[in-house]
Tab-separated table of C-alpha atoms in Angstrom:
chain	number	residue	atom	x	y	z
B	109	MET	CA	91.682	44.351	-2.461
B	110	SER	CA	87.914	44.208	-1.558
B	111	SER	CA	84.956	45.422	-3.118
B	112	ARG	CA	83.110	45.782	0.118
B	113	ILE	CA	86.222	47.752	1.598
B	114	LEU	CA	86.748	49.846	-1.239
B	115	GLY	CA	83.184	50.758	-1.675
B	116	ALA	CA	83.123	51.632	2.091
B	117	THR	CA	86.115	53.877	1.785
B	118	ILE	CA	84.787	55.802	-1.588
B	119	VAL	CA	81.375	56.515	0.537
B	120	ARG	CA	83.555	57.516	3.462
B	121	ILE	CA	85.643	60.044	1.326
B	122	LEU	CA	82.671	61.304	-0.493
B	123	ARG	CA	80.634	61.866	2.749
B	124	GLN	CA	83.814	64.044	4.041
B	125	LEU	CA	83.388	66.340	1.096
B	126	LEU	CA	79.500	66.441	1.287
B	127	HIS	CA	79.910	67.773	5.182
B	128	ASP	CA	82.010	70.337	3.600
B	129	PRO	CA	79.633	72.554	1.150
B	130	ARG	CA	82.131	75.650	0.809
B	131	THR	CA	84.796	73.205	-0.615
B	132	ILE	CA	82.099	71.626	-2.976
B	133	GLY	CA	80.850	75.283	-3.691
B	134	MET	CA	84.447	76.578	-4.905
B	135	LEU	CA	85.277	73.408	-6.668
B	136	VAL	CA	82.373	73.851	-8.851
B	137	VAL	CA	82.106	77.719	-9.117
B	138	VAL	CA	85.847	78.960	-9.281
B	139	PRO	CA	86.704	77.136	-12.721
B	140	VAL	CA	83.799	78.583	-14.218
B	141	LEU	CA	84.498	82.047	-12.962
B	142	LEU	CA	88.156	81.945	-13.978
B	143	LEU	CA	86.849	80.771	-17.682
B	144	ALA	CA	84.507	83.991	-17.507
B	145	LEU	CA	87.392	86.046	-16.709
B	146	LEU	CA	89.545	84.448	-19.642
B	147	ARG	CA	86.474	85.367	-21.934
B	148	PHE	CA	86.280	88.983	-21.052
B	149	MET	CA	90.053	89.090	-21.328
B	150	TYR	CA	90.110	87.645	-24.851
B	151	ASP	CA	86.821	89.592	-25.749
B	152	ASP	CA	87.826	90.335	-29.091
B	153	GLN	CA	90.065	87.225	-29.972
B	154	PRO	CA	87.388	84.290	-29.963
B	155	ALA	CA	90.290	82.098	-31.462
B	156	VAL	CA	92.825	82.633	-28.571
B	157	PHE	CA	89.975	82.223	-25.980
B	158	ASP	CA	89.058	78.807	-27.571
B	159	ARG	CA	92.818	77.891	-27.566
B	160	VAL	CA	93.696	78.760	-23.985
B	161	ALA	CA	90.151	77.910	-22.261
B	162	LEU	CA	90.205	74.517	-23.634
B	163	VAL	CA	93.526	73.818	-22.089
B	164	MET	CA	92.408	75.455	-19.040
B	165	LEU	CA	89.534	73.044	-18.911
B	166	GLY	CA	92.421	70.218	-18.216
B	167	VAL	CA	94.707	72.004	-16.399
B	168	PHE	CA	92.027	73.264	-13.584
B	169	PRO	CA	91.128	69.785	-12.466
B	170	PHE	CA	94.689	68.749	-12.396
B	171	VAL	CA	95.613	71.143	-10.197
B	172	ILE	CA	92.789	71.590	-7.785
B	173	MET	CA	92.698	67.473	-7.297
B	174	PHE	CA	96.512	67.427	-6.707
B	175	LEU	CA	96.187	69.845	-3.815
B	176	VAL	CA	92.988	68.479	-2.435
B	177	THR	CA	94.455	64.861	-2.371
B	178	SER	CA	97.879	66.068	-0.993
B	179	ILE	CA	96.341	67.755	1.874
B	180	ALA	CA	93.812	65.054	2.478
B	181	MET	CA	96.306	62.084	2.491
B	182	LEU	CA	98.714	64.076	4.663
B	183	ARG	CA	95.666	64.275	7.278
B	184	GLU	CA	95.392	60.675	7.294
B	185	ARG	CA	98.829	60.398	8.071
B	186	THR	CA	99.164	63.078	10.775
B	187	ASN	CA	96.014	62.462	12.549
B	188	GLY	CA	96.606	58.542	13.084
B	189	THR	CA	93.623	57.305	10.944
B	190	LEU	CA	96.365	55.749	8.376
B	191	GLU	CA	97.723	54.014	11.129
B	192	ARG	CA	94.582	52.645	12.515
B	193	LEU	CA	93.555	51.958	9.035
B	194	LEU	CA	96.463	49.964	8.194
B	195	THR	CA	95.838	47.638	11.541
B	196	THR	CA	92.443	46.518	9.627
B	197	ARG	CA	91.674	44.592	6.613
B	198	LEU	CA	92.052	47.508	4.484
B	199	GLY	CA	94.580	47.002	1.691
B	200	LYS	CA	96.754	49.906	0.362
B	201	LEU	CA	94.905	49.519	-3.038
B	202	ASP	CA	91.568	50.004	-1.296
B	203	LEU	CA	92.710	53.472	-0.210
B	204	LEU	CA	94.676	54.507	-2.941
B	205	PHE	CA	91.764	53.499	-5.636
B	206	GLY	CA	89.046	54.942	-2.970
B	207	TYR	CA	90.664	58.246	-3.247
B	208	GLY	CA	91.170	57.987	-7.051
B	209	ILE	CA	87.522	57.008	-7.498
B	210	ALA	CA	85.927	59.358	-5.035
B	211	PHE	CA	87.744	62.585	-6.081
B	212	GLY	CA	87.488	61.483	-9.713
B	213	VAL	CA	83.602	61.640	-8.902
B	214	ALA	CA	84.042	64.969	-7.531
B	215	ALA	CA	86.251	66.025	-10.735
B	216	ALA	CA	83.512	64.668	-12.988
B	217	VAL	CA	80.991	66.853	-11.545
B	218	GLN	CA	83.559	69.921	-11.665
B	219	ALA	CA	84.608	69.041	-15.277
B	220	THR	CA	80.877	68.919	-16.379
B	221	VAL	CA	79.725	72.193	-15.079
B	222	ALA	CA	83.076	73.848	-16.049
B	223	ALA	CA	82.864	72.499	-19.632
B	224	ALA	CA	79.220	72.790	-20.137
B	225	MET	CA	79.212	76.619	-19.047
B	226	ALA	CA	82.318	77.406	-21.258
B	227	HIS	CA	80.559	75.663	-23.996
B	228	TRP	CA	77.054	76.860	-23.829
B	229	LEU	CA	77.412	80.499	-21.958
B	230	LEU	CA	80.873	81.405	-22.776
B	231	GLY	CA	80.837	80.259	-26.588
B	232	LEU	CA	84.032	77.967	-26.422
B	233	ASP	CA	84.380	76.378	-30.034
B	234	THR	CA	85.745	73.010	-30.364
B	235	ALA	CA	85.701	71.100	-33.515
B	236	GLY	CA	85.150	67.732	-31.665
B	237	SER	CA	82.487	66.732	-28.951
B	238	ILE	CA	82.496	68.600	-25.520
B	239	TRP	CA	82.262	65.100	-23.861
B	240	LEU	CA	85.700	64.185	-24.886
B	241	VAL	CA	86.828	67.573	-23.102
B	242	ILE	CA	85.071	66.295	-20.178
B	243	LEU	CA	86.480	62.849	-20.396
B	244	ILE	CA	89.966	64.039	-20.732
B	245	ALA	CA	89.471	66.623	-17.678
B	246	VAL	CA	88.236	63.733	-15.404
B	247	VAL	CA	91.455	61.742	-16.423
B	248	ASN	CA	93.557	64.640	-15.728
B	249	ALA	CA	92.038	65.109	-12.182
B	250	VAL	CA	92.669	61.550	-11.572
B	251	LEU	CA	96.119	62.179	-12.416
B	252	GLY	CA	96.141	65.048	-9.882
B	253	VAL	CA	94.911	62.762	-7.394
B	254	ALA	CA	97.390	60.151	-8.038
B	255	LEU	CA	100.543	62.339	-7.887
B	256	GLY	CA	98.879	64.032	-4.798
B	257	LEU	CA	98.926	60.458	-3.042
B	258	PHE	CA	102.323	60.137	-3.901
B	259	CYS	CA	103.718	63.555	-3.195
B	260	SER	CA	101.937	63.665	0.229
B	261	ALA	CA	104.399	61.001	1.590
B	262	PHE	CA	107.237	63.581	1.245
B	263	ALA	CA	105.502	66.349	3.157
B	264	ARG	CA	105.315	66.163	7.169
B	265	THR	CA	103.136	69.557	7.308
B	266	GLU	CA	100.437	71.238	5.424
B	267	PHE	CA	102.845	73.912	4.677
B	268	GLN	CA	105.080	71.561	3.201
B	269	ALA	CA	102.488	69.724	1.168
B	270	VAL	CA	101.106	73.146	-0.616
B	271	GLN	CA	104.846	73.636	-1.495
B	272	PHE	CA	104.402	70.781	-4.079
B	273	MET	CA	102.076	72.493	-5.967
B	274	PRO	CA	104.682	74.929	-7.676
B	275	VAL	CA	107.129	72.036	-7.717
B	276	VAL	CA	105.000	69.389	-9.411
B	277	ALA	CA	102.084	71.461	-11.202
B	278	VAL	CA	103.650	74.598	-12.392
B	279	PRO	CA	106.587	73.303	-14.402
B	280	GLN	CA	103.900	71.070	-16.265
B	281	ILE	CA	101.648	74.040	-16.964
B	282	LEU	CA	104.583	76.062	-18.112
B	283	LEU	CA	105.984	73.305	-20.575
B	284	CYS	CA	102.838	71.945	-21.629
B	285	GLY	CA	102.676	73.912	-24.820
B	286	LEU	CA	100.245	76.545	-23.994
B	287	PHE	CA	102.510	79.356	-23.385
B	288	VAL	CA	105.310	78.312	-26.200
B	289	GLY	CA	104.280	75.516	-28.788
B	290	ARG	CA	106.243	72.403	-28.036
B	291	GLU	CA	107.602	72.432	-31.353
B	292	GLN	CA	109.156	75.898	-30.850
B	293	MET	CA	110.721	74.707	-27.525
B	294	ALA	CA	114.733	74.494	-27.193
B	295	GLY	CA	115.674	70.772	-27.439
B	296	TRP	CA	116.140	70.132	-23.875
B	297	LEU	CA	112.952	71.891	-22.794
B	298	LYS	CA	111.241	69.747	-25.373
B	299	ALA	CA	112.633	66.724	-23.779
B	300	ILE	CA	111.541	67.585	-20.383
B	301	SER	CA	108.121	68.480	-21.819
B	302	ASP	CA	107.925	64.963	-23.402
B	303	VAL	CA	108.383	63.185	-20.107
B	304	LEU	CA	105.608	65.402	-18.490
B	305	PRO	CA	102.324	63.673	-18.408
B	306	LEU	CA	100.361	66.850	-18.685
B	307	SER	CA	101.694	67.821	-22.169
B	308	TYR	CA	100.136	64.738	-23.541
B	309	ALA	CA	96.770	65.723	-21.820
B	310	VAL	CA	97.041	69.156	-23.315
B	311	GLU	CA	97.825	67.519	-26.588
B	312	ALA	CA	94.749	65.441	-26.453
B	313	LEU	CA	92.670	68.617	-25.613
B	314	GLN	CA	94.002	70.133	-28.731
B	315	GLN	CA	93.254	67.208	-31.142
B	316	VAL	CA	89.465	67.646	-29.685
B	317	GLY	CA	89.871	71.352	-30.738
B	318	ALA	CA	90.994	70.739	-34.011
B	319	ASN	CA	89.241	67.498	-35.105
B	320	ALA	CA	85.530	66.665	-35.580
B	321	GLU	CA	86.154	63.259	-34.942
B	322	PRO	CA	88.458	61.475	-32.250
B	323	THR	CA	91.980	61.031	-33.490
B	324	GLY	CA	94.597	58.228	-32.931
B	325	THR	CA	96.803	60.752	-31.299
B	326	LEU	CA	94.148	61.305	-28.979
B	327	TRP	CA	93.645	57.917	-27.901
B	328	ARG	CA	97.308	57.546	-27.513
B	329	ASP	CA	97.662	60.695	-25.420
B	330	LEU	CA	94.920	59.628	-23.404
B	331	GLY	CA	96.384	56.012	-22.852
B	332	ILE	CA	99.626	57.647	-21.894
B	333	VAL	CA	98.202	59.690	-19.140
B	334	SER	CA	96.546	56.704	-17.736
B	335	GLY	CA	99.695	54.960	-17.757
B	336	CYS	CA	101.114	57.882	-15.755
B	337	VAL	CA	98.154	57.566	-13.095
B	338	VAL	CA	99.043	53.741	-12.829
B	339	VAL	CA	102.805	54.337	-12.200
B	340	ALA	CA	101.818	57.252	-9.936
B	341	LEU	CA	99.416	55.233	-7.733
B	342	VAL	CA	101.907	52.063	-7.431
B	343	LEU	CA	104.386	54.572	-6.342
B	344	ALA	CA	102.031	55.837	-3.725
B	345	ALA	CA	101.468	52.468	-2.571
B	346	ALA	CA	104.984	51.978	-2.019
B	347	THR	CA	104.938	55.140	0.259
B	348	LEU	CA	102.366	53.461	2.475
B	349	ARG	CA	104.040	51.398	5.058
B	350	ARG	CA	102.099	49.173	7.754
B	351	ARG	CA	105.002	49.422	10.062
B	352	THR	CA	106.832	52.666	10.399
B	353	ALA	CA	109.827	53.750	12.762
L	52	MET	CA	95.679	29.872	30.806
L	53	THR	CA	97.193	30.119	27.348
L	54	SER	CA	98.875	33.615	26.149
L	55	ALA	CA	97.112	36.148	24.124
L	56	ILE	CA	100.337	37.960	23.493
L	57	GLU	CA	103.978	36.719	24.073
L	58	VAL	CA	106.547	39.092	23.746
L	59	ARG	CA	110.343	37.970	23.751
L	60	ASP	CA	113.693	39.925	24.146
L	61	LEU	CA	111.839	43.101	22.106
L	62	VAL	CA	114.170	45.851	21.412
L	63	VAL	CA	113.077	48.980	19.541
L	64	GLU	CA	114.851	51.956	18.602
L	65	ARG	CA	113.237	55.079	17.383
L	66	GLY	CA	115.693	57.378	15.918
L	67	LYS	CA	118.671	57.035	17.986
L	68	ARG	CA	116.895	56.374	21.190
L	69	ARG	CA	116.504	52.772	22.383
L	70	VAL	CA	112.966	52.742	23.428
L	71	LEU	CA	112.292	49.009	24.622
L	72	ARG	CA	115.505	47.466	25.712
L	73	GLY	CA	115.082	43.576	25.608
L	74	LEU	CA	111.424	43.289	26.960
L	75	THR	CA	109.851	40.097	27.706
L	76	CYS	CA	106.316	39.556	28.743
L	77	ALA	CA	103.254	37.433	28.483
L	78	ILE	CA	99.556	38.481	28.636
L	79	PRO	CA	96.915	35.917	29.381
L	80	ARG	CA	94.007	35.582	27.404
L	81	GLY	CA	90.762	36.864	28.501
L	82	SER	CA	92.090	39.147	30.872
L	83	VAL	CA	92.499	42.835	31.652
L	84	THR	CA	96.006	43.627	31.655
L	85	GLY	CA	97.212	47.166	32.660
L	86	LEU	CA	100.355	48.771	31.086
L	87	LEU	CA	101.445	51.426	33.352
L	88	GLY	CA	104.521	53.561	33.682
L	89	PRO	CA	105.599	57.214	33.497
L	90	SER	CA	105.249	58.971	29.950
L	91	GLY	CA	108.029	58.407	27.771
L	92	SER	CA	108.628	54.785	29.119
L	93	GLY	CA	107.802	52.946	26.142
L	94	LYS	CA	104.087	52.342	26.452
L	95	THR	CA	102.822	53.564	23.288
L	96	THR	CA	105.841	52.103	21.396
L	97	LEU	CA	105.129	48.515	23.001
L	98	MET	CA	101.202	48.602	22.044
L	99	ARG	CA	102.408	49.883	18.477
L	100	ALA	CA	104.730	46.738	18.242
L	101	ILE	CA	101.866	44.469	19.367
L	102	VAL	CA	99.306	45.716	16.603
L	103	GLY	CA	102.292	45.401	14.069
L	104	VAL	CA	102.832	49.153	13.099
L	105	GLN	CA	106.135	49.409	14.754
L	106	ARG	CA	109.449	48.580	13.070
L	107	VAL	CA	111.355	46.461	15.709
L	108	ARG	CA	115.011	45.895	15.852
L	109	SER	CA	115.162	42.471	17.321
L	110	GLY	CA	113.075	39.933	19.231
L	111	SER	CA	109.688	38.440	18.801
L	112	ILE	CA	106.161	39.108	19.337
L	113	THR	CA	103.404	36.277	19.034
L	114	VAL	CA	99.759	37.580	19.109
L	115	LEU	CA	96.887	34.988	19.081
L	116	GLY	CA	99.612	32.260	17.737
L	117	GLU	CA	100.561	34.395	14.926
L	118	PRO	CA	103.447	36.838	14.377
L	119	ALA	CA	102.200	40.606	15.355
L	120	GLY	CA	100.823	42.172	12.410
L	121	ALA	CA	99.966	39.111	10.423
L	122	PRO	CA	97.158	39.324	8.004
L	123	PRO	CA	94.850	36.765	9.743
L	124	LEU	CA	95.232	39.198	12.917
L	125	ARG	CA	93.517	42.334	11.233
L	126	ARG	CA	90.066	41.316	11.950
L	127	LYS	CA	90.550	39.990	15.252
L	128	VAL	CA	92.665	42.782	16.798
L	129	GLY	CA	90.849	46.354	17.786
L	130	TYR	CA	93.374	49.307	18.491
L	131	LEU	CA	92.925	52.660	19.882
L	132	THR	CA	95.516	55.247	19.414
L	133	GLN	CA	96.444	57.601	22.180
L	134	ALA	CA	95.300	60.792	19.926
L	135	PRO	CA	91.698	60.172	18.844
L	136	SER	CA	92.082	58.812	15.555
L	137	VAL	CA	88.888	59.406	13.747
L	138	TYR	CA	87.661	61.596	10.916
L	139	ALA	CA	86.751	64.975	12.493
L	140	ASP	CA	84.610	65.861	9.489
L	141	LEU	CA	82.209	62.763	9.705
L	142	THR	CA	79.630	62.314	12.047
L	143	VAL	CA	79.970	59.761	15.079
L	144	ARG	CA	77.896	57.268	13.260
L	145	GLU	CA	79.460	57.532	9.893
L	146	ASN	CA	82.844	57.104	11.534
L	147	ALA	CA	81.691	53.944	13.179
L	148	ARG	CA	80.050	52.501	10.243
L	149	TYR	CA	83.173	52.882	8.130
L	150	PHE	CA	85.376	51.344	10.792
L	151	ALA	CA	82.604	48.659	10.953
L	152	ALA	CA	82.831	47.948	7.291
L	153	LEU	CA	86.653	47.547	7.318
L	154	TYR	CA	86.055	44.904	10.030
L	155	GLY	CA	83.174	43.273	8.274
L	156	TYR	CA	80.536	44.432	10.443
L	157	ASP	CA	76.962	45.666	9.800
L	158	ALA	CA	75.652	49.223	10.675
L	159	ALA	CA	73.422	47.685	13.660
L	160	THR	CA	77.041	46.611	15.266
L	161	ALA	CA	78.323	50.147	14.673
L	162	GLU	CA	75.493	51.459	16.376
L	163	ARG	CA	75.772	49.469	19.193
L	164	ALA	CA	79.346	50.450	19.709
L	165	VAL	CA	78.346	54.256	19.636
L	166	ALA	CA	75.830	53.388	22.285
L	167	ASP	CA	78.394	51.436	24.395
L	168	VAL	CA	80.466	54.354	24.721
L	169	GLY	CA	77.665	56.525	25.583
L	170	LEU	CA	77.336	58.698	22.573
L	171	ALA	CA	73.967	57.418	21.450
L	172	GLY	CA	72.596	60.943	21.552
L	173	ALA	CA	75.473	62.495	19.695
L	174	GLY	CA	75.466	59.872	16.545
L	175	GLY	CA	74.656	62.585	14.148
L	176	GLN	CA	77.120	65.056	15.550
L	177	LEU	CA	80.346	65.826	13.617
L	178	VAL	CA	83.294	64.565	15.498
L	179	GLY	CA	84.977	67.830	14.960
L	180	THR	CA	82.102	69.543	17.133
L	181	LEU	CA	82.559	66.968	20.048
L	182	SER	CA	84.488	67.867	23.066
L	183	GLY	CA	87.784	65.961	23.796
L	184	GLY	CA	86.507	63.466	26.106
L	185	GLN	CA	83.454	62.747	23.651
L	186	ARG	CA	85.768	62.476	20.714
L	187	SER	CA	88.217	59.905	22.278
L	188	ARG	CA	84.962	57.959	23.144
L	189	ALA	CA	84.183	58.065	19.321
L	190	SER	CA	87.560	56.775	18.633
L	191	LEU	CA	87.146	54.162	21.303
L	192	ALA	CA	83.600	53.227	19.716
L	193	CYS	CA	85.429	52.196	16.336
L	194	ALA	CA	87.988	50.006	18.195
L	195	ILE	CA	85.540	47.987	20.716
L	196	MET	CA	82.952	46.904	18.054
L	197	GLY	CA	82.087	43.322	17.394
L	198	GLU	CA	83.811	41.984	20.583
L	199	PRO	CA	87.323	41.567	18.876
L	200	GLU	CA	89.619	38.882	20.496
L	201	LEU	CA	92.450	41.583	21.475
L	202	LEU	CA	92.029	44.809	22.272
L	203	VAL	CA	94.741	47.274	22.520
L	204	LEU	CA	94.108	50.524	24.031
L	205	ASP	CA	96.369	53.442	24.561
L	206	GLU	CA	94.921	55.423	27.377
L	207	PRO	CA	91.225	55.116	26.723
L	208	THR	CA	90.066	56.802	29.849
L	209	VAL	CA	92.039	60.166	29.843
L	210	GLY	CA	89.917	63.132	29.738
L	211	GLN	CA	86.754	61.271	31.019
L	212	ASP	CA	84.705	62.060	33.954
L	213	PRO	CA	84.598	59.746	36.967
L	214	VAL	CA	81.276	58.421	36.264
L	215	LEU	CA	82.163	57.613	32.599
L	216	ARG	CA	85.398	55.964	33.646
L	217	ASP	CA	83.678	53.899	35.852
L	218	GLU	CA	81.505	52.959	33.159
L	219	LEU	CA	84.020	52.280	30.649
L	220	TRP	CA	86.056	50.199	32.956
L	221	LYS	CA	82.795	47.948	33.568
L	222	GLN	CA	82.623	47.614	29.807
L	223	PHE	CA	86.227	46.551	29.470
L	224	HIS	CA	85.469	43.781	32.339
L	225	ASP	CA	82.393	42.876	30.467
L	226	LEU	CA	84.279	42.292	27.306
L	227	ALA	CA	86.804	40.304	29.153
L	228	GLY	CA	84.138	38.040	30.321
L	229	LYS	CA	83.004	37.176	26.976
L	230	GLY	CA	86.491	36.110	26.170
L	231	THR	CA	88.276	39.284	24.957
L	232	THR	CA	91.910	40.152	25.978
L	233	LEU	CA	92.453	43.659	26.843
L	234	LEU	CA	95.800	45.546	27.029
L	235	ILE	CA	95.127	48.865	28.578
L	236	SER	CA	97.761	51.531	29.117
L	237	SER	CA	97.449	54.477	31.660
L	238	HIS	CA	99.630	56.546	33.550
L	239	VAL	CA	96.971	56.821	36.299
L	240	MET	CA	97.660	54.503	39.112
L	241	ASP	CA	94.187	54.311	40.546
L	242	GLU	CA	93.292	52.811	37.551
L	243	ALA	CA	95.923	49.917	37.989
L	244	GLY	CA	93.651	48.370	40.802
L	245	ARG	CA	90.836	47.708	38.096
L	246	CYS	CA	93.293	45.374	36.349
L	247	GLU	CA	93.586	41.548	36.798
L	248	ARG	CA	97.552	41.923	35.966
L	249	LEU	CA	99.836	44.682	35.767
L	250	LEU	CA	102.903	45.500	33.589
L	251	LEU	CA	104.800	48.244	34.946
L	252	ILE	CA	107.643	49.636	32.601
L	253	ARG	CA	109.861	52.306	32.975
L	254	GLU	CA	112.634	53.495	30.647
L	255	GLY	CA	111.952	50.569	28.117
L	256	ALA	CA	112.252	47.611	30.617
L	257	LEU	CA	109.816	45.677	32.813
L	258	ILE	CA	109.905	46.175	36.403
L	259	ALA	CA	106.772	44.508	37.523
L	260	ASP	CA	104.499	41.771	35.747
L	261	ASP	CA	101.987	40.462	38.247
L	262	THR	CA	98.676	40.627	40.093
L	263	PRO	CA	97.758	44.055	41.707
L	264	ALA	CA	97.647	42.122	45.034
L	265	ALA	CA	100.944	40.568	44.351
L	266	VAL	CA	102.682	43.983	43.439
L	267	ARG	CA	101.136	45.440	46.611
L	268	GLU	CA	102.494	42.392	48.881
L	269	LYS	CA	105.925	42.560	47.096
L	270	ALA	CA	106.127	46.417	48.023
L	271	GLY	CA	104.894	46.177	51.364
L	272	THR	CA	102.052	48.615	51.013
L	273	ASP	CA	98.387	48.990	49.969
L	274	ASP	CA	98.526	51.870	47.985
L	275	LEU	CA	99.568	51.261	44.438
L	276	ASP	CA	101.187	54.792	43.766
L	277	GLU	CA	103.663	54.048	46.685
L	278	ALA	CA	103.998	50.473	45.765
L	279	PHE	CA	105.272	51.500	42.159
L	280	LEU	CA	107.591	54.079	43.879
L	281	ARG	CA	109.004	51.548	46.168
L	282	LEU	CA	109.556	49.148	43.155
L	283	ILE	CA	111.284	51.718	41.082
L	284	ARG	CA	113.445	52.870	44.028
L	285	ALA	CA	114.298	49.218	44.893
L	286	GLN	CA	115.468	48.715	41.060
L	287	GLU	CA	117.688	51.835	41.152
L	288	VAL	CA	119.477	50.614	44.210
L	289	ALA	CA	120.086	47.352	42.459
L	290	ALA	CA	121.276	48.894	39.307
């Protein structure tokens, strides 16, 4: 890895994003609109809104960054830039961390706007600090990036890449404890939920919702999600081959 | 003259097809070598093998004294893929600066490369909005910057008008004059005459490796197009 090449790669990816104002607009505005929708749905049940909106603040960046990254990486593979990059001094980790950091920055903007709007405009109530919510949302976004980088290796076309969303993201959303509490699940469902990283991200958010001070469980959960990020990045690195058939 | 590239008994299979069948050749340093042959003959595969992105079945390739694809080569070898591989959602200048950073060059070098391919006026334009010919020149700018020791260019002049083609070939010879070795593929025979050496491949095998003059003489015609046809027929009769 080289800090100069990593830096150039981060700047390059952010520039690509800046040339696409519509994508930036949607990244920032769509989560806020969906949260506003939730707010009106649960107009007379503020406690339910607090519970669901808090989880959604973690789910949105995960899903959106997963999709954006798998398409971006697939483009690198199909338009020949990846092959060209790998004939230069760029290391695999320069590219993977470049995506992780650049989209992490985009996710930080997205999460800050969404959390701030939810907190101050829509009246989302959490016992703990809203900044912890933003931190967890950013870690979730980076998890989405890492899984997207990995999954893009198994798609040949954009159509296929999009199909990985229901495969990778939806089961995690269903089993994260939002719809059915994790403790109420059948044993085998709970076992699956236990190995899905989003379950820990959601638990961390629920810890912020219920406790004024950051708890040990919260830090443990964040540690687990970060560990999953590292594992996904290592797996993604294994899918990047300088030599192909 | 020492060789920049030495290929020995190279066999490459893609899928079940044997694309290169025991190819051996050497490319002298500081020369402009043309790689010619009909489409599907294995030109791109040979170039990919030389820059070290192609999995090979057997044989060896030495590039500037190192095995092809060795890490020290990554700053010495420029590679232009056949389809323009630049970012459509970046400007010409942003693309050039990014690749300059990857090779360890500064923004001024990137700017020079953009001017060298005749895109100085379009530096701020998004690559996605360029014409096909401009887009491949944007891609070329990212390969030629900083006068690399070896340039592997896969059909760099496709889609360019005759004036630009002429300018690009002059630049290729300028680069060779400064010591760069160039391997340039083409399926246009009128470009063959501009090379110092020619490699003609067909169905994954080498059928000529010589200077254009020697190829003309061997085939007994001044027209390179006709010369290649005769060589191919002669080979078919022999086989």
